[in-house]
PDB file of C-alpha atoms in Angstrom:
ATOM      1  CA  MET A   1       0.000   0.000   0.000  1.00 93.00           C
ATOM      2  CA  LEU A   2       1.258   3.469  -0.864  1.00 95.00           C
ATOM      3  CA  LEU A   3       1.758   5.871   2.067  1.00 93.00           C
ATOM      4  CA  PRO A   4      -0.428   3.987   4.580  1.00 91.00           C
ATOM      5  CA  ALA A   5       0.249   6.495   7.386  1.00 88.00           C
ATOM      6  CA  LEU A   6      -0.610   9.599   5.368  1.00 91.00           C
ATOM      7  CA  PRO A   7      -4.012  11.187   6.075  1.00 92.00           C
ATOM      8  CA  ARG A   8      -6.401  11.213   3.132  1.00 94.00           C
ATOM      9  CA  ILE A   9      -9.888  12.298   2.180  1.00 96.00           C
ATOM     10  CA  ARG A  10     -12.073   9.878   0.228  1.00 96.00           C
ATOM     11  CA  LEU A  11     -13.386  11.408  -2.992  1.00 95.00           C
ATOM     12  CA  ARG A  12     -17.112  11.089  -3.596  1.00 92.00           C
ATOM     13  CA  SER A  13     -16.594  10.769  -7.339  1.00 93.00           C
ATOM     14  CA  VAL A  14     -13.551   9.518  -9.221  1.00 94.00           C
ATOM     15  CA  ASP A  15     -12.138  10.414 -12.620  1.00 95.00           C
ATOM     16  CA  ARG A  16      -9.645   8.630 -14.811  1.00 96.00           C
ATOM     17  CA  PRO A  17      -6.190   9.460 -13.409  1.00 97.00           C
ATOM     18  CA  ALA A  18      -4.188  11.641 -15.799  1.00 98.00           C
ATOM     19  CA  VAL A  19      -1.428  14.232 -15.890  1.00 97.00           C
ATOM     20  CA  ASN A  20      -2.220  17.305 -17.964  1.00 97.00           C
ATOM     21  CA  THR A  21       0.792  18.149 -20.127  1.00 97.00           C
ATOM     22  CA  PRO A  22       1.288  20.758 -22.874  1.00 96.00           C
ATOM     23  CA  PHE A  23       0.832  17.959 -25.440  1.00 96.00           C
ATOM     24  CA  GLY A  24      -2.355  16.531 -23.971  1.00 94.00           C
ATOM     25  CA  PRO A  25      -3.166  14.223 -21.072  1.00 96.00           C
ATOM     26  CA  LEU A  26      -0.730  11.535 -19.995  1.00 97.00           C
ATOM     27  CA  THR A  27      -2.980   8.590 -19.128  1.00 98.00           C
ATOM     28  CA  PHE A  28      -2.261   5.254 -17.478  1.00 98.00           C
ATOM     29  CA  ALA A  29      -3.429   1.673 -17.913  1.00 98.00           C
ATOM     30  CA  THR A  30      -2.882  -1.647 -16.146  1.00 98.00           C
ATOM     31  CA  THR A  31      -3.402  -5.110 -17.616  1.00 98.00           C
ATOM     32  CA  ILE A  32      -3.347  -8.228 -15.448  1.00 98.00           C
ATOM     33  CA  GLY A  33      -3.212 -11.396 -17.505  1.00 96.00           C
ATOM     34  CA  SER A  34      -5.348 -10.547 -20.512  1.00 95.00           C
ATOM     35  CA  THR A  35      -7.731  -8.256 -18.626  1.00 96.00           C
ATOM     36  CA  GLY A  36      -7.336  -4.503 -18.536  1.00 98.00           C
ATOM     37  CA  LEU A  37      -8.416  -2.673 -15.407  1.00 98.00           C
ATOM     38  CA  PRO A  38     -11.239  -0.129 -15.898  1.00 98.00           C
ATOM     39  CA  GLN A  39     -10.231   3.445 -16.625  1.00 97.00           C
ATOM     40  CA  LEU A  40     -12.096   4.585 -13.512  1.00 98.00           C
ATOM     41  CA  PRO A  41     -10.672   3.336 -10.199  1.00 98.00           C
ATOM     42  CA  ASP A  42     -12.753   1.712  -7.489  1.00 98.00           C
ATOM     43  CA  GLU A  43     -11.653   4.321  -4.941  1.00 97.00           C
ATOM     44  CA  GLY A  44     -10.077   7.751  -4.995  1.00 98.00           C
ATOM     45  CA  PHE A  45      -8.458   9.839  -2.272  1.00 97.00           C
ATOM     46  CA  GLU A  46      -7.154  13.390  -1.936  1.00 96.00           C
ATOM     47  CA  LEU A  47      -3.764  13.676  -0.232  1.00 94.00           C
ATOM     48  CA  PRO A  48      -2.037  16.624   1.446  1.00 90.00           C
ATOM     49  CA  GLY A  49      -0.008  18.764  -0.928  1.00 86.00           C
ATOM     50  CA  GLY A  50      -2.325  18.440  -3.911  1.00 89.00           C
ATOM     51  CA  GLY A  51      -1.815  14.743  -4.626  1.00 93.00           C
ATOM     52  CA  THR A  52      -4.451  12.130  -5.425  1.00 96.00           C
ATOM     53  CA  LEU A  53      -4.459   8.372  -4.973  1.00 97.00           C
ATOM     54  CA  ALA A  54      -6.484   6.003  -7.147  1.00 98.00           C
ATOM     55  CA  ARG A  55      -7.067   2.369  -6.155  1.00 98.00           C
ATOM     56  CA  TRP A  56      -8.341  -0.698  -7.984  1.00 98.00           C
ATOM     57  CA  ASN A  57      -9.327  -3.734  -5.892  1.00 98.00           C
ATOM     58  CA  ARG A  58      -9.311  -7.151  -7.532  1.00 97.00           C
ATOM     59  CA  PRO A  59      -9.273 -10.664  -6.025  1.00 97.00           C
ATOM     60  CA  GLU A  60      -5.823 -11.285  -7.496  1.00 98.00           C
ATOM     61  CA  ALA A  61      -4.231  -7.883  -6.846  1.00 98.00           C
ATOM     62  CA  ARG A  62      -4.543  -4.372  -5.474  1.00 98.00           C
ATOM     63  CA  VAL A  63      -3.314  -1.597  -7.765  1.00 98.00           C
ATOM     64  CA  GLU A  64      -2.677   2.007  -6.685  1.00 98.00           C
ATOM     65  CA  LEU A  65      -1.643   5.100  -8.615  1.00 98.00           C
ATOM     66  CA  LEU A  66      -0.394   8.238  -6.891  1.00 98.00           C
ATOM     67  CA  LEU A  67      -0.367  11.501  -8.877  1.00 97.00           C
ATOM     68  CA  ALA A  68       1.162  14.667  -7.453  1.00 95.00           C
ATOM     69  CA  PRO A  69       3.113  17.813  -8.303  1.00 95.00           C
ATOM     70  CA  TYR A  70       6.831  17.190  -8.049  1.00 95.00           C
ATOM     71  CA  ASP A  71       9.610  19.657  -7.273  1.00 93.00           C
ATOM     72  CA  ALA A  72      12.602  18.131  -9.053  1.00 93.00           C
ATOM     73  CA  ASP A  73      14.894  20.410  -7.020  1.00 87.00           C
ATOM     74  CA  LEU A  74      17.299  21.089  -9.890  1.00 93.00           C
ATOM     75  CA  ASP A  75      20.356  23.217  -9.168  1.00 94.00           C
ATOM     76  CA  PRO A  76      19.505  26.641 -10.661  1.00 93.00           C
ATOM     77  CA  GLU A  77      23.182  27.247 -11.410  1.00 93.00           C
ATOM     78  CA  VAL A  78      23.199  24.228 -13.738  1.00 94.00           C
ATOM     79  CA  TRP A  79      19.639  23.703 -14.988  1.00 95.00           C
ATOM     80  CA  GLY A  80      17.069  26.104 -16.329  1.00 95.00           C
ATOM     81  CA  PRO A  81      13.719  26.332 -14.513  1.00 95.00           C
ATOM     82  CA  LEU A  82      10.945  23.908 -15.384  1.00 97.00           C
ATOM     83  CA  THR A  83       7.559  25.171 -16.473  1.00 97.00           C
ATOM     84  CA  GLY A  84       5.839  22.208 -14.859  1.00 97.00           C
ATOM     85  CA  CYS A  85       6.547  18.782 -13.361  1.00 97.00           C
ATOM     86  CA  GLN A  86       4.161  16.041 -12.265  1.00 97.00           C
ATOM     87  CA  ALA A  87       4.986  12.614 -10.849  1.00 97.00           C
ATOM     88  CA  ALA A  88       3.173   9.303 -10.650  1.00 98.00           C
ATOM     89  CA  VAL A  89       3.954   6.241  -8.546  1.00 98.00           C
ATOM     90  CA  TRP A  90       2.229   3.010  -9.578  1.00 98.00           C
ATOM     91  CA  ARG A  91       2.099   0.052  -7.205  1.00 98.00           C
ATOM     92  CA  ILE A  92       0.732  -3.466  -7.487  1.00 98.00           C
ATOM     93  CA  ASP A  93       0.342  -5.849  -4.544  1.00 98.00           C
ATOM     94  CA  ALA A  94      -0.070  -9.454  -5.679  1.00 98.00           C
ATOM     95  CA  LEU A  95      -2.725 -11.455  -3.823  1.00 98.00           C
ATOM     96  CA  ALA A  96      -2.374 -14.460  -6.158  1.00 98.00           C
ATOM     97  CA  PRO A  97       0.279 -15.666  -8.627  1.00 98.00           C
ATOM     98  CA  LEU A  98       0.507 -13.138 -11.483  1.00 98.00           C
ATOM     99  CA  GLY A  99       2.224 -14.339 -14.625  1.00 96.00           C
ATOM    100  CA  ARG A 100       1.565 -11.306 -16.795  1.00 96.00           C
ATOM    101  CA  VAL A 101       1.266  -7.686 -15.660  1.00 98.00           C
ATOM    102  CA  ARG A 102       1.615  -4.632 -17.875  1.00 98.00           C
ATOM    103  CA  PHE A 103       1.563  -0.988 -16.828  1.00 98.00           C
ATOM    104  CA  SER A 104       1.627   1.802 -19.394  1.00 98.00           C
ATOM    105  CA  ALA A 105       1.707   5.588 -19.586  1.00 98.00           C
ATOM    106  CA  GLY A 106       0.852   7.295 -22.848  1.00 96.00           C
ATOM    107  CA  LEU A 107       0.229  10.638 -24.516  1.00 96.00           C
ATOM    108  CA  PRO A 108      -2.489  11.120 -27.152  1.00 92.00           C
ATOM    109  CA  VAL A 109      -1.810   9.141 -30.319  1.00 84.00           C
ATOM    110  CA  ARG A 110      -2.205  12.270 -32.427  1.00 84.00           C
ATOM    111  CA  LEU A 111       0.269  14.910 -31.364  1.00 86.00           C
ATOM    112  CA  PRO A 112       0.268  18.411 -32.881  1.00 85.00           C
ATOM    113  CA  GLU A 113       1.548  18.445 -36.466  1.00 85.00           C
ATOM    114  CA  ASP A 114       4.600  20.525 -35.588  1.00 89.00           C
ATOM    115  CA  ALA A 115       5.619  18.247 -32.679  1.00 92.00           C
ATOM    116  CA  GLU A 116       8.460  15.735 -32.889  1.00 92.00           C
ATOM    117  CA  ALA A 117       8.763  12.804 -30.483  1.00 93.00           C
ATOM    118  CA  GLY A 118      11.478  10.232 -29.872  1.00 93.00           C
ATOM    119  CA  TRP A 119      13.097   7.845 -27.439  1.00 94.00           C
ATOM    120  CA  ASP A 120      15.364   9.656 -24.978  1.00 94.00           C
ATOM    121  CA  GLY A 121      16.513   7.057 -22.449  1.00 93.00           C
ATOM    122  CA  GLY A 122      19.825   6.189 -20.833  1.00 89.00           C
ATOM    123  CA  GLN A 123      21.470   5.632 -17.437  1.00 82.00           C
ATOM    124  CA  ALA A 124      18.803   3.226 -16.097  1.00 92.00           C
ATOM    125  CA  LEU A 125      16.119   5.483 -17.587  1.00 96.00           C
ATOM    126  CA  THR A 126      13.477   4.879 -20.226  1.00 96.00           C
ATOM    127  CA  ALA A 127      12.152   8.187 -21.554  1.00 97.00           C
ATOM    128  CA  ILE A 128      10.503   9.888 -24.486  1.00 96.00           C
ATOM    129  CA  THR A 129      10.827  13.571 -25.321  1.00 96.00           C
ATOM    130  CA  VAL A 130       8.334  15.610 -27.340  1.00 96.00           C
ATOM    131  CA  GLU A 131       9.180  19.035 -28.736  1.00 96.00           C
ATOM    132  CA  ASP A 132       7.430  21.685 -30.785  1.00 95.00           C
ATOM    133  CA  ARG A 133       8.518  25.249 -31.522  1.00 95.00           C
ATOM    134  CA  THR A 134       7.925  26.410 -27.947  1.00 96.00           C
ATOM    135  CA  THR A 135       7.912  23.504 -25.499  1.00 97.00           C
ATOM    136  CA  ARG A 136       9.924  20.404 -24.606  1.00 97.00           C
ATOM    137  CA  LEU A 137       8.268  17.602 -22.613  1.00 97.00           C
ATOM    138  CA  THR A 138      10.058  14.543 -21.233  1.00 97.00           C
ATOM    139  CA  VAL A 139       8.235  11.538 -19.769  1.00 98.00           C
ATOM    140  CA  GLY A 140      10.428   8.975 -18.042  1.00 97.00           C
ATOM    141  CA  GLY A 141      10.643   6.008 -15.701  1.00 97.00           C
ATOM    142  CA  HIS A 142      12.606   2.839 -14.963  1.00 97.00           C
ATOM    143  CA  ASP A 143      14.290   0.781 -17.660  1.00 96.00           C
ATOM    144  CA  GLU A 144      15.017  -2.940 -17.204  1.00 95.00           C
ATOM    145  CA  GLU A 145      18.269  -2.348 -15.340  1.00 94.00           C
ATOM    146  CA  ALA A 146      16.537   0.008 -12.903  1.00 96.00           C
ATOM    147  CA  ILE A 147      13.751  -2.529 -12.340  1.00 96.00           C
ATOM    148  CA  CYS A 148      16.326  -5.132 -11.301  1.00 95.00           C
ATOM    149  CA  GLY A 149      17.999  -2.566  -9.055  1.00 95.00           C
ATOM    150  CA  ALA A 150      14.644  -1.682  -7.509  1.00 96.00           C
ATOM    151  CA  ALA A 151      14.687  -5.084  -5.817  1.00 93.00           C
ATOM    152  CA  ASP A 152      17.574  -3.951  -3.603  1.00 90.00           C
ATOM    153  CA  ALA A 153      15.606  -0.836  -2.630  1.00 93.00           C
ATOM    154  CA  GLY A 154      12.533  -2.838  -1.624  1.00 95.00           C
ATOM    155  CA  GLU A 155      10.529  -1.419  -4.539  1.00 97.00           C
ATOM    156  CA  ALA A 156      10.256  -4.817  -6.271  1.00 97.00           C
ATOM    157  CA  PRO A 157      10.520  -8.525  -5.365  1.00 97.00           C
ATOM    158  CA  ARG A 158      14.026  -9.485  -4.245  1.00 96.00           C
ATOM    159  CA  GLY A 159      14.199 -12.274  -6.789  1.00 96.00           C
ATOM    160  CA  TRP A 160      14.111  -9.771  -9.626  1.00 96.00           C
ATOM    161  CA  ALA A 161      17.686  -8.711  -8.851  1.00 95.00           C
ATOM    162  CA  ALA A 162      18.833 -12.030 -10.331  1.00 93.00           C
ATOM    163  CA  LEU A 163      17.236 -11.126 -13.669  1.00 93.00           C
ATOM    164  CA  ILE A 164      19.950  -8.577 -14.476  1.00 90.00           C
ATOM    165  CA  ASP A 165      21.530 -10.937 -17.032  1.00 86.00           C
ATOM    166  CA  GLU A 166      18.298 -10.880 -19.036  1.00 86.00           C
ATOM    167  CA  VAL A 167      18.632  -7.112 -19.436  1.00 84.00           C
ATOM    168  CA  HIS A 168      21.479  -7.679 -21.879  1.00 75.00           C
ATOM    169  CA  ASP A 169      20.044 -10.810 -23.540  1.00 72.00           C
ATOM    170  CA  ARG A 170      16.415 -10.318 -24.499  1.00 65.00           C
ATOM    171  CA  SER A 171      16.152 -13.520 -26.570  1.00 64.00           C
ATOM    172  CA  ALA A 172      14.492 -15.601 -23.841  1.00 61.00           C
ATOM    173  CA  SER A 173      12.962 -12.818 -21.744  1.00 75.00           C
ATOM    174  CA  THR A 174       9.208 -12.341 -21.423  1.00 87.00           C
ATOM    175  CA  TRP A 175       9.440  -9.030 -19.568  1.00 94.00           C
ATOM    176  CA  GLY A 176      10.837  -5.629 -20.415  1.00 94.00           C
ATOM    177  CA  VAL A 177      10.144  -1.990 -21.179  1.00 95.00           C
ATOM    178  CA  ASP A 178       8.731  -0.896 -24.530  1.00 93.00           C
ATOM    179  CA  VAL A 179       8.360   2.515 -26.153  1.00 93.00           C
ATOM    180  CA  ASP A 180       5.085   2.710 -28.059  1.00 84.00           C
ATOM    181  CA  HIS A 181       5.538   4.728 -31.263  1.00 76.00           C
ATOM    182  CA  ASP A 182       7.232   7.525 -29.293  1.00 78.00           C
ATOM    183  CA  HIS A 183       3.925   8.344 -27.592  1.00 88.00           C
ATOM    184  CA  GLY A 184       4.140   6.202 -24.475  1.00 94.00           C
ATOM    185  CA  ILE A 185       5.987   3.633 -22.378  1.00 97.00           C
ATOM    186  CA  SER A 186       4.882   0.159 -21.298  1.00 97.00           C
ATOM    187  CA  TRP A 187       6.392  -1.940 -18.523  1.00 97.00           C
ATOM    188  CA  ARG A 188       5.926  -5.726 -18.835  1.00 96.00           C
ATOM    189  CA  LEU A 189       6.780  -7.140 -15.422  1.00 97.00           C
ATOM    190  CA  PRO A 190       8.359 -10.449 -14.428  1.00 96.00           C
ATOM    191  CA  PRO A 191       5.964 -12.822 -12.633  1.00 96.00           C
ATOM    192  CA  LEU A 192       4.816 -11.941  -9.115  1.00 98.00           C
ATOM    193  CA  GLU A 193       3.929 -14.318  -6.298  1.00 98.00           C
ATOM    194  CA  PRO A 194       1.352 -13.714  -3.530  1.00 98.00           C
ATOM    195  CA  GLY A 195       2.775 -11.135  -1.137  1.00 98.00           C
ATOM    196  CA  ASP A 196       5.030  -9.561  -3.774  1.00 98.00           C
ATOM    197  CA  HIS A 197       4.749  -5.913  -4.709  1.00 98.00           C
ATOM    198  CA  CYS A 198       6.259  -3.610  -7.304  1.00 98.00           C
ATOM    199  CA  GLU A 199       6.473   0.188  -7.462  1.00 98.00           C
ATOM    200  CA  LEU A 200       7.236   2.101 -10.657  1.00 98.00           C
ATOM    201  CA  PRO A 201       7.751   5.854 -11.166  1.00 98.00           C
ATOM    202  CA  VAL A 202       6.564   7.986 -14.075  1.00 98.00           C
ATOM    203  CA  ILE A 203       7.550  11.652 -14.197  1.00 98.00           C
ATOM    204  CA  ALA A 204       6.518  14.277 -16.752  1.00 98.00           C
ATOM    205  CA  ALA A 205       8.545  17.505 -16.890  1.00 98.00           C
ATOM    206  CA  TRP A 206       8.289  20.355 -19.372  1.00 98.00           C
ATOM    207  CA  ALA A 207      10.165  23.580 -20.092  1.00 98.00           C
ATOM    208  CA  PRO A 208      10.719  26.106 -22.901  1.00 97.00           C
ATOM    209  CA  VAL A 209      12.390  24.418 -25.864  1.00 96.00           C
ATOM    210  CA  ALA A 210      14.894  27.271 -26.022  1.00 95.00           C
ATOM    211  CA  ASP A 211      16.428  26.042 -22.760  1.00 94.00           C
ATOM    212  CA  ARG A 212      19.064  23.478 -23.793  1.00 89.00           C
ATOM    213  CA  THR A 213      20.233  22.455 -20.302  1.00 93.00           C
ATOM    214  CA  ALA A 214      18.502  19.046 -20.518  1.00 94.00           C
ATOM    215  CA  ASN A 215      16.542  20.028 -17.427  1.00 96.00           C
ATOM    216  CA  THR A 216      13.473  17.972 -18.332  1.00 97.00           C
ATOM    217  CA  TRP A 217      15.615  14.860 -18.826  1.00 96.00           C
ATOM    218  CA  TYR A 218      17.280  15.100 -15.419  1.00 95.00           C
ATOM    219  CA  ALA A 219      13.970  15.900 -13.750  1.00 97.00           C
ATOM    220  CA  VAL A 220      12.425  12.506 -14.615  1.00 97.00           C
ATOM    221  CA  MET A 221      15.074  10.278 -13.014  1.00 95.00           C
ATOM    222  CA  ALA A 222      13.732   9.957  -9.437  1.00 95.00           C
ATOM    223  CA  SER A 223      12.909   6.569  -7.900  1.00 95.00           C
ATOM    224  CA  PRO A 224       9.610   5.703  -6.173  1.00 96.00           C
ATOM    225  CA  THR A 225      11.373   5.909  -2.799  1.00 95.00           C
ATOM    226  CA  VAL A 226      12.479   9.472  -3.495  1.00 94.00           C
ATOM    227  CA  LEU A 227       9.042  10.476  -4.733  1.00 95.00           C
ATOM    228  CA  LEU A 228       7.170   8.914  -1.811  1.00 94.00           C
ATOM    229  CA  ARG A 229       9.547  10.500   0.680  1.00 91.00           C
ATOM    230  CA  ARG A 230       8.185  13.893  -0.363  1.00 84.00           C
ATOM    231  CA  PHE A 231       4.824  12.840   1.088  1.00 79.00           C
ATOM    232  CA  THR A 232       6.037  11.119   4.232  1.00 72.00           C
ATOM    233  CA  PRO A 233       5.641  13.249   7.381  1.00 57.00           C
ATOM    234  CA  ASP A 234       8.941  14.177   9.040  1.00 55.00           C
ATOM    235  CA  PRO A 235       8.906  12.569  12.535  1.00 48.00           C
ATOM    236  CA  THR A 236      11.120  15.331  13.947  1.00 49.00           C
ATOM    237  CA  LYS A 237       8.612  17.943  12.910  1.00 47.00           C
ATOM    238  CA  ARG A 238       5.814  16.002  14.574  1.00 42.00           C
ATOM    239  CA  HIS A 239       7.678  16.107  17.847  1.00 34.00           C
ATOM    240  CA  GLU A 240       8.174  19.850  17.542  1.00 35.00           C
ATOM    241  CA  ASP A 241       4.438  20.406  16.974  1.00 34.00           C
ATOM    242  CA  PRO A 242       2.810  21.098  20.367  1.00 32.00           C
ATOM    243  CA  ASP A 243      -0.476  19.701  19.111  1.00 34.00           C
ATOM    244  CA  ALA A 244       1.220  16.341  18.562  1.00 36.00           C
ATOM    245  CA  HIS A 245       1.846  15.815  22.284  1.00 32.00           C
TER     246      HIS A 245
END
């Protein structure tokens, strides 16, 4: 479960989770086996700081999607300022054996005519970047190497760390990360057993195209642990709050 200790307000009505970007909404989808989860979640919650949490409850799994503004905290002496940045953290908790799970994040299939899109990954990052005459948008998340490394951080099953050899030899692998026609990214996960969980980050950052500091690219590299830490209450501050005693 994402951020179990964080207070939340249940939403009376839920919408399809999406991030509004300059090139249209970035939307998300989950497929378990051959069945896609509905666009509308079963539950929705408002979190402190402007975030929302969507939840789908199924007999075989619980799926959650956190959406929130994200301050990438880029050094202003190195990187130009971002116009906007939004982060998502997707989590699945397996309640039964899951042989096939796919999570995807995608922009509209039809981008503006003057926009160019392409793969922009590297350094344990899968990313796409879209540019037109005024704006550059980068959407990024884990690549296969980062997914294996996420096992050491407790963001994925420990057994996935042993799959690192498959990252460099895809011939027999049934999992991986795919870029869909430069409009989106799909993560096909290794099998999960009951009690396993996996967390994946997706970050969208945009800035003026005239800024060539690669600020949007560096902004989308955070891990789920880093993103979730922004929403975790600081225990030292709780002790300093007189109302907490």
